[in-house]
Short mmCIF file of C-alpha atoms in Angstrom, two decimals:
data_model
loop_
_atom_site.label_atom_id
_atom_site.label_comp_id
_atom_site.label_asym_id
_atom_site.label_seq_id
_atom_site.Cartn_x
_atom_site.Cartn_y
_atom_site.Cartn_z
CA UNK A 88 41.78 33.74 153.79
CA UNK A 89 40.04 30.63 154.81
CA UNK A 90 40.10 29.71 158.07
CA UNK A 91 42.44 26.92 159.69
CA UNK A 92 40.39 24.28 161.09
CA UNK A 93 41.06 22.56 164.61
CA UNK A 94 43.48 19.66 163.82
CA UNK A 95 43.91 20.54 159.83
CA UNK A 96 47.70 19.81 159.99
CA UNK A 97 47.86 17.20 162.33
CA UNK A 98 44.93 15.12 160.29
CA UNK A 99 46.66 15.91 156.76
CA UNK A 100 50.51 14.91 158.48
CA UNK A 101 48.72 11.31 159.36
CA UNK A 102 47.59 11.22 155.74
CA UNK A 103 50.73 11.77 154.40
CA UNK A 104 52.45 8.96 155.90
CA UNK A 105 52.11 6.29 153.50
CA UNK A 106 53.88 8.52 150.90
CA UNK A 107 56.81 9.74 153.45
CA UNK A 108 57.64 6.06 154.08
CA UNK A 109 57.56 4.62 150.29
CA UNK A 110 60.18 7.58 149.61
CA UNK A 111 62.76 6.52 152.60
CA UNK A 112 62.39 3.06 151.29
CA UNK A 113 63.15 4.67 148.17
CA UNK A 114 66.42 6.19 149.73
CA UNK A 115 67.96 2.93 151.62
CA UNK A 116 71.09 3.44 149.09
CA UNK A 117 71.57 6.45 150.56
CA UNK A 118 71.16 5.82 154.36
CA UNK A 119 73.33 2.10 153.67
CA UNK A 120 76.14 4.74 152.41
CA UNK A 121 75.98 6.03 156.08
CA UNK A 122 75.78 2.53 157.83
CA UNK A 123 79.37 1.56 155.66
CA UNK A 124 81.10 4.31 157.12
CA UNK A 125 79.50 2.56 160.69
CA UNK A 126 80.80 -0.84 159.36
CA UNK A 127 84.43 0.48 158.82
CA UNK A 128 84.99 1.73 162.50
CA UNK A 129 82.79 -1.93 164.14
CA UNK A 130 81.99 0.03 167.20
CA UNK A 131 82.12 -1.93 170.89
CA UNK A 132 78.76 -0.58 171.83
CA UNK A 133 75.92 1.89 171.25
CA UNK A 134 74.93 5.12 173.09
CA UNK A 135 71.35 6.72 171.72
CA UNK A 136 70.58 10.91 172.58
CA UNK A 137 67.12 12.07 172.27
CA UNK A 138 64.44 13.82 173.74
CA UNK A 139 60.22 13.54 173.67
CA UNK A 140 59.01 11.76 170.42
CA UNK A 141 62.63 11.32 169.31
CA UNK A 142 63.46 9.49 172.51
CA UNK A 143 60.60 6.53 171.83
CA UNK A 144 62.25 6.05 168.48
CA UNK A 145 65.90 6.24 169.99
CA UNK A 146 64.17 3.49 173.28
CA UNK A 147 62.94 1.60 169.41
CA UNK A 148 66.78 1.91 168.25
CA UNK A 149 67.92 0.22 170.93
CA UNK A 150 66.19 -2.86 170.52
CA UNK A 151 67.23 -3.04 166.91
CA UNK A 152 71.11 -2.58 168.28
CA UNK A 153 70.72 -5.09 170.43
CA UNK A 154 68.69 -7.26 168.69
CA UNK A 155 69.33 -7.23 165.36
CA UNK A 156 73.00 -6.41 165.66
CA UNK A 157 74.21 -8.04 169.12
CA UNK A 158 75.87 -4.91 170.55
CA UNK A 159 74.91 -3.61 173.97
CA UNK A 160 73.17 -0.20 173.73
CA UNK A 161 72.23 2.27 176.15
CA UNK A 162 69.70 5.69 176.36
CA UNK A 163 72.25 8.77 177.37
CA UNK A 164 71.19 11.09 179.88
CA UNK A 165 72.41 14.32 178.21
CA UNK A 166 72.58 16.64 181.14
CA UNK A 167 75.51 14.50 182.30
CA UNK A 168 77.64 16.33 180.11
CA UNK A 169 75.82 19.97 179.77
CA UNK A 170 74.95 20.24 183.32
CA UNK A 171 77.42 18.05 185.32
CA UNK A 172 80.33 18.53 182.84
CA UNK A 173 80.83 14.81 182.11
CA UNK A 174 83.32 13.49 179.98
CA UNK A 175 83.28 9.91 179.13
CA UNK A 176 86.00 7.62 177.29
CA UNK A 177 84.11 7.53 174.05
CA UNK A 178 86.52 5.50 171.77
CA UNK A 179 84.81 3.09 169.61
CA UNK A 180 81.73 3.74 170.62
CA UNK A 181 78.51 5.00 168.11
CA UNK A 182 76.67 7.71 169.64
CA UNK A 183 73.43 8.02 167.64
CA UNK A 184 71.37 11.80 168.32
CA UNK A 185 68.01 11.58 167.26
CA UNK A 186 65.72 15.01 166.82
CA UNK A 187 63.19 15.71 164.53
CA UNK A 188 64.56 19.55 164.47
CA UNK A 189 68.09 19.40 165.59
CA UNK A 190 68.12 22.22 166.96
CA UNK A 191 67.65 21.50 171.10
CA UNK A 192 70.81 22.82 172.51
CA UNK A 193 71.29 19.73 174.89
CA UNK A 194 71.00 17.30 172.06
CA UNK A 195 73.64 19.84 170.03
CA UNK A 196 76.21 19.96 172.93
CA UNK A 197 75.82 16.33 173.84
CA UNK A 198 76.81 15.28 170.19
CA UNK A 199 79.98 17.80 170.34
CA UNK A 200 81.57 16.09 173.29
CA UNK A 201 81.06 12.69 172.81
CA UNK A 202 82.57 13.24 168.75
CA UNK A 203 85.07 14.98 170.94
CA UNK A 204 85.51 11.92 173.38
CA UNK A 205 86.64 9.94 170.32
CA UNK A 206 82.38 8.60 169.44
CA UNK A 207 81.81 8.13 165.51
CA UNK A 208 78.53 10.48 165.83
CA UNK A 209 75.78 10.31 163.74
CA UNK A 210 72.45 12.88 163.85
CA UNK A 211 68.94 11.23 162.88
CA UNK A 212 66.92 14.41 161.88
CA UNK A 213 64.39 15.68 159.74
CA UNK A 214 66.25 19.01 159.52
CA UNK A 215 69.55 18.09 157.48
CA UNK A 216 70.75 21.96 157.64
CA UNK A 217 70.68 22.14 161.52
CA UNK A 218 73.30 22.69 163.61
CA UNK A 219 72.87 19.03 165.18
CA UNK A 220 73.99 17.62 161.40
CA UNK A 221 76.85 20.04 161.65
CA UNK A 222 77.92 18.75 165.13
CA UNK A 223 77.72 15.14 164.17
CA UNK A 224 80.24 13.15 161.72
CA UNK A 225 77.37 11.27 160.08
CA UNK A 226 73.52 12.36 159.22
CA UNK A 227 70.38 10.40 157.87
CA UNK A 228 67.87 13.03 156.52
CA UNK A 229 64.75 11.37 157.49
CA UNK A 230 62.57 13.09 154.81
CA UNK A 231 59.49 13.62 156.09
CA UNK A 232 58.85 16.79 154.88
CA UNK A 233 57.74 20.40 156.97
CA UNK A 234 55.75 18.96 159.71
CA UNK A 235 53.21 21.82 160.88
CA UNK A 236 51.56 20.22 163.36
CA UNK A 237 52.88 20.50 167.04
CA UNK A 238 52.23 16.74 167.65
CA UNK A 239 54.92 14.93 165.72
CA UNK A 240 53.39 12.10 163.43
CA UNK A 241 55.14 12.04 160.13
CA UNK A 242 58.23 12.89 161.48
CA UNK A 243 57.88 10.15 164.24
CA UNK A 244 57.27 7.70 161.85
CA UNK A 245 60.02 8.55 159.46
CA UNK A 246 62.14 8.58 162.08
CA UNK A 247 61.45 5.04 163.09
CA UNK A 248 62.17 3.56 159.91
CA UNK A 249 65.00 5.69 159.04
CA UNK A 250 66.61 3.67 162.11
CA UNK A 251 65.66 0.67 161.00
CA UNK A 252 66.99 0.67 157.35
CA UNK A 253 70.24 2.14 159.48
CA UNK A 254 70.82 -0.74 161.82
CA UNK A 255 69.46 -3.35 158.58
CA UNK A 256 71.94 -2.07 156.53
CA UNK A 257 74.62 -2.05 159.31
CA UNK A 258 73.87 -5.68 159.56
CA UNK A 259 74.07 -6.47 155.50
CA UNK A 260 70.32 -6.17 154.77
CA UNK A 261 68.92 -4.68 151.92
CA UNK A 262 65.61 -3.45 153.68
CA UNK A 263 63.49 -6.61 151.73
CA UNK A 264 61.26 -6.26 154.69
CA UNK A 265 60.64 -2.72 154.30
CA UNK A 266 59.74 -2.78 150.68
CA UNK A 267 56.21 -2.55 150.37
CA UNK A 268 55.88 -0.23 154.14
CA UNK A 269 54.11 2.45 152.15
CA UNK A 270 51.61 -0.12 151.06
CA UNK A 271 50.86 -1.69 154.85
CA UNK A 272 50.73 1.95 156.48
CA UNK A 273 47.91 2.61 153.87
CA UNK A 274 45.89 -0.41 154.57
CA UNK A 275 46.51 -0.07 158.25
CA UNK A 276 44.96 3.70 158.23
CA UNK A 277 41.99 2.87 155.41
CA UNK A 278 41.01 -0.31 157.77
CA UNK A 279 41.53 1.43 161.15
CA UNK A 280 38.24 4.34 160.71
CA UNK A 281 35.26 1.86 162.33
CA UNK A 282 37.98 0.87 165.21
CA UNK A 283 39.43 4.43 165.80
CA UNK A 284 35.65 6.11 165.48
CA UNK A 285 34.38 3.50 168.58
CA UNK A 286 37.34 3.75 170.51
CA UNK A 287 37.18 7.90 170.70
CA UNK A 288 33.37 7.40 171.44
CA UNK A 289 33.97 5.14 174.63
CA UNK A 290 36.45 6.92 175.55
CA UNK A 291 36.10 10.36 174.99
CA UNK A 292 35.08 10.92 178.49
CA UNK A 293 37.73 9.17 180.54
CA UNK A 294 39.99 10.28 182.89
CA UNK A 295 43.00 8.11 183.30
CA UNK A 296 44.12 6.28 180.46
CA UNK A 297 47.13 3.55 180.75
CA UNK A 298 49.50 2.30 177.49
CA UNK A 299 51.34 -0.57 177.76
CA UNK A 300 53.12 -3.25 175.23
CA UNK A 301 56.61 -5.37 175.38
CA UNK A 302 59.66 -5.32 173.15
CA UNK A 303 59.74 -3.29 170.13
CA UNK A 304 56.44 -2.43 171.24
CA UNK A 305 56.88 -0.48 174.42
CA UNK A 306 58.07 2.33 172.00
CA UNK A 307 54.50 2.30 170.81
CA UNK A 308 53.03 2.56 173.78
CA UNK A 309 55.34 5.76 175.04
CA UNK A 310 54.64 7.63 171.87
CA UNK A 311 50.82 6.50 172.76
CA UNK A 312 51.09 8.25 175.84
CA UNK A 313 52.81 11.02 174.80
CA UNK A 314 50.34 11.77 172.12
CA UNK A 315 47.12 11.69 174.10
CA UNK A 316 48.61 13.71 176.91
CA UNK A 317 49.80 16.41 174.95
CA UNK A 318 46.38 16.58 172.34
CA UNK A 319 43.76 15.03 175.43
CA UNK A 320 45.41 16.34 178.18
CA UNK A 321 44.37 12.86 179.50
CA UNK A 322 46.11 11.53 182.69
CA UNK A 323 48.31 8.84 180.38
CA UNK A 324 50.99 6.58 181.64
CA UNK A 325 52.91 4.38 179.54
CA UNK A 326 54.75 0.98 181.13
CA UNK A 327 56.48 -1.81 179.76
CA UNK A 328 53.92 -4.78 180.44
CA UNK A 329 56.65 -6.47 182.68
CA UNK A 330 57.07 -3.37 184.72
CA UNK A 331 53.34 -3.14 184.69
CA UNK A 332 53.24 -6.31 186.40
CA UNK A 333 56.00 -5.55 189.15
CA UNK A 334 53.37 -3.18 190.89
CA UNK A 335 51.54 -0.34 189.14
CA UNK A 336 48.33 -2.83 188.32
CA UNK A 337 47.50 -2.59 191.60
CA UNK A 338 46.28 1.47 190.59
CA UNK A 339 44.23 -0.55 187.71
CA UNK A 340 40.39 -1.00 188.27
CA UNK A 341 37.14 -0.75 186.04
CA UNK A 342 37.51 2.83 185.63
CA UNK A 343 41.16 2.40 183.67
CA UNK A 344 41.01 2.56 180.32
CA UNK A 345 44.24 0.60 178.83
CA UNK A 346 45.81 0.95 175.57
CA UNK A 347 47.73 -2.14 174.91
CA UNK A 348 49.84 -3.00 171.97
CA UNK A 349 50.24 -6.15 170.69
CA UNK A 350 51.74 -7.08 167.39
CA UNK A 351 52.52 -10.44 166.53
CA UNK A 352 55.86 -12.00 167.59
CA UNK A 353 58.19 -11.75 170.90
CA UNK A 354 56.34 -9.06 172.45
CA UNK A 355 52.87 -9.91 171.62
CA UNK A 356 52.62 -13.10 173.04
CA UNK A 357 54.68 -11.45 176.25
CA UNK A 358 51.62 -8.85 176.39
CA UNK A 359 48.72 -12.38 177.27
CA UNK A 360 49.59 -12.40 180.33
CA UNK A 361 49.21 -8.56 181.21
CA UNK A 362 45.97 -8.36 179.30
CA UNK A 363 44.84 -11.04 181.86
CA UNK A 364 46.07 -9.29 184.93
CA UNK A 365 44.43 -6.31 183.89
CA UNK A 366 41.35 -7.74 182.42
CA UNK A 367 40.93 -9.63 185.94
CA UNK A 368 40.71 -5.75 187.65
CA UNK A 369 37.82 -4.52 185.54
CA UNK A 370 40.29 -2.52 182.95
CA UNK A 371 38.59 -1.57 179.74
CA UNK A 372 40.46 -2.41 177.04
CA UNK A 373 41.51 -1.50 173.87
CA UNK A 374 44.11 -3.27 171.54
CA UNK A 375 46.05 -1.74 168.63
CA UNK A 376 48.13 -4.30 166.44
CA UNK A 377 48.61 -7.55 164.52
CA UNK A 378 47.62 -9.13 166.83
CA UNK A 379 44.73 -7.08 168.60
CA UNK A 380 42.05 -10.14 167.61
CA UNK A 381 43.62 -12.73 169.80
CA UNK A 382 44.11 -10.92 172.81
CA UNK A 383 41.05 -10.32 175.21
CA UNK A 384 39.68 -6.32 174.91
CA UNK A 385 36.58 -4.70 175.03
CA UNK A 386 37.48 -2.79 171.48
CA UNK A 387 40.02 -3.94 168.76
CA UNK A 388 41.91 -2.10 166.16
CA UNK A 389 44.32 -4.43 163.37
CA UNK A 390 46.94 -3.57 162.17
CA UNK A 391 48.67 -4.91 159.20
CA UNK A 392 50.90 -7.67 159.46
CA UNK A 393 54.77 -7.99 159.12
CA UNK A 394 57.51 -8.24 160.62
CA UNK A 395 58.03 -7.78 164.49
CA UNK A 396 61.13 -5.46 164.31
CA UNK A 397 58.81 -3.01 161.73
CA UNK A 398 55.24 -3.28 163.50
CA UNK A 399 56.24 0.28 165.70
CA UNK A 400 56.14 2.24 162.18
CA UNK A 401 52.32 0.43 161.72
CA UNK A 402 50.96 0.12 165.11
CA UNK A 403 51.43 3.88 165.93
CA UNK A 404 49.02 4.82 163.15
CA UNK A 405 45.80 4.35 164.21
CA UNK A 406 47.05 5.72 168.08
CA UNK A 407 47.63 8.81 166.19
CA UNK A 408 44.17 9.04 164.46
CA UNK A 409 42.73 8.14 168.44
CA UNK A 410 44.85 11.20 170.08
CA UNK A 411 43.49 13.62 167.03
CA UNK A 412 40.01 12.07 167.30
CA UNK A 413 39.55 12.33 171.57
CA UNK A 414 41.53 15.94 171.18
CA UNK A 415 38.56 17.24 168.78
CA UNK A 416 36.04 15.72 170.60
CA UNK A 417 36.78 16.93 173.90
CA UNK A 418 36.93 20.40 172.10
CA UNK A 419 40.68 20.81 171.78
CA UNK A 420 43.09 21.47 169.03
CA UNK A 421 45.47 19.11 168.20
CA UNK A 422 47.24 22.02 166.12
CA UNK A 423 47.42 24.34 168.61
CA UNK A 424 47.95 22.62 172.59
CA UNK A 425 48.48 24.33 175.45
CA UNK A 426 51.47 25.65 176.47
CA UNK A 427 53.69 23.81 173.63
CA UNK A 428 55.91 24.87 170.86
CA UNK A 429 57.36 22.46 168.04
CA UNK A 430 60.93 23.22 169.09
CA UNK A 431 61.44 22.72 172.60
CA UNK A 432 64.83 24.10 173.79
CA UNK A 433 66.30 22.45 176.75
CA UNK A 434 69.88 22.29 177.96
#
C-alpha cells in the first residue's frame, strides 16, 4: 500500500474544484425547481443556520438575501432553541440550514423547530441522505463529491455557489453570470502558483496573521482565517475592514502580516482605505482578488474577474492553496490537524 502523503487530499480537493463548479452550473434547473417552491410562499424575511465553514457561506447568503433580493436576513444562533428552549413565531419566514454533512445535531434540531414554528425550511448540504435533508421541507444537494480532507475546500466552494444560483433563481435569473465559473476557478488556480509560492515563503514564519475584506468579501476573509488556523495553527483573526477600523488596528504593527481581500466592486473600493490605515502601521501585506494590483501590498495574488456577488467562489482559491502551502512548510498536515474531526457534533 503506498503511503498517504501530508496534504494528498486536501491538495487533490483544491484541484477538483473547477470540475465540482461546472457540474452545479450544470444543475441550476434543478436547484431553480427548489427556489419556485420559495417563490410560491414570498417569505417576509430570511433566517440562515450554520456552523464553521458552513457559517462563512451562510454570513455570504446573507448578503445575496439582502442584496440581491431586498429581504432582511439574519445569522440564527441555534442554541437559542436546543439549549434555551426557544420558540419563535416562524410564519412566513425562510429558514435556510447550511452543513456540508448534515449531520451536527444543533443544526438538525434547529431546522425541526423552526419547520415546526410554521418556517418553509430548506437544508444546503453536500450529504442529501442526512438526517438534516430529512428535517428540512426543501434540500439543494451541493454536489461536491466525498470530501476527504478535514479542511473543507470543495465543499466550501460548492456550497457558495449552490446559494447563489438559489437566491439568482429566487430572483428570476438564469445563473448567466455563473456560466463559465468552472472556466475562471481554473485560470484563477493555474495563474495563482508564483503568488501563492512567495506568499508561503514570507510568511511561513509568522506569528500573527490578520484577514480582512468588506461586503461579499468578509466571507472570504473568515473562511481565510479559519483555514490557516486550523492547517497553520497561526494566531488568525478575521474582521470586516469597517470593524477593523473601529479599533482592532491599533494591535496592527510591522510584525502583522494581513490578508486582505479585495475584488473589484462595492467592497473593494471600501477595502482603500483600510489598506492605508494598515499600511501606515508597518503591516505586511498581502492581497488576494480582482483587484489585488490596485491596492497597496507588499505581495499580490489576481484573481479572475467577474462579477462582485460571485468573486467569494474565486477569491477563496488561492487562500486555500496558501493554508495547504504554510501547513506543509511548517511541517504539518493539512490532512490530518490536531485535535479535529470532519464531523463536528455540537448541540
Amino acid at each position: 500500500m503506498t503511503e498517504q502523503r501530508p496534504g494528498e487530499h486536501m491538495a487533490a480537493e483544491i484541484a477538483q474544484q473547477p470540475a465540482v463548479l461546472a457540474g452545479l452550473v450544470e444543475r441550476q434547473a434543478e436547484i431553480a425547481e427548489v427556489a419556485e417552491k420559495i417563490s410560491q410562499r414570498p417569505p417576509r424575511f430570511a433566517l440562515l443556520a450554520a456552523r464553521g465553514s458552513s457559517d462563512h457561506a451562510a454570513l455570504y447568503a446573507k448578503y445575496l438575501i439582502e442584496v440581491l433580493l431586498g429581504l432582511p436576513a439574519g445569522l440564527v444562533s441555534p442554541s437559542t432553541a436546543t439549549l434555551y428552549g426557544a420558540r419563535p413565531d416562524l410564519r412566513d419566514v425562510l429558514f435556510v440550514t447550511v452543513s456540508q454533512s448534515g449531520g451536527s445535531p444543533d443544526l438538525i434540531e434547529v431546522t425541526e423547530t423552526a419547520r415546526r414554528q410554521g418556517a418553509l425550511t430548506v437544508s444546503v448540504t453536500n450529504t442529501p441522505d442526512s438526517p438534516l435533508r430529512e428535517a428540512a421541507e426543501l434540500g439543494v444537494d451541493v454536489g461536491a463529491g466525498v470530501e476527504l480532507a478535514v479542511a473543507a475546500t470543495k465543499t466550501y466552494t460548492a456550497t457558495l455557489l449552490a446559494l447563489y444560483l438559489l437566491v439568482d433563481a429566487v430572483r428570476g435569473g438564469k445563473a448567466a453570470d455563473a456560466a463559465k465559473l468552472g472556466e475562471l476557478a481554473q485560470q484563477t488556480l493555474d495563474g495563482a502558483d508564483a503568488g501563492v509560492q512567495r506568499a508561503v515563503d514570507r510568511y511561513r514564519f509568522v506569528d500573527r496573521v490578520l484577514t480582512t475584506g468588506r461586503g461579499y468579501s468578509y466571507a472570504s476573509a473568515l473562511e481565510g482565517s479559519l483555514k490557516l488556523a486550523e492547517t497553520s495553527y497561526l494566531a488568525a483573526r478575521a474582521y470586516s475592514g469597517a470593524d477593523l477600523l473601529h479599533g482592532p488596528v491599533a494591535a496592527v504593527d510591522g510584525e502583522t502580516a494581513v490578508l486582505a481581500v479585495t475584488s473589484n466592486g462595492h467592497g473593494g473600493q471600501a477595502m482603500r482605505d483600510v489598506l492605508d490605515a494598515v499600511g501606515k502601521r508597518g503591516a505586511d501585506v498581502l492581497a488576494v482578488g480582482s483587484a489585488a494590483e490596485d491596492v497597496p501590498a507588499a505581495l499580490r495574488i489576481g484573481v479572475a474577474p467577474t462579477v462582485e456577488e460571485l468573486a467569494p467562489v474565486l477569491e477563496i482559491l488561492p487562500i486555500q492553496r496558501i493554508a495547504l502551502g504554510l501547513s506543509l512548510a511548517r511541517g504539518g498536515d493539512p490532512d490530518s490537524p490536531r485535535g479535529l474531526l470532519k464531523v463536528t457534533k455540537t448541540r
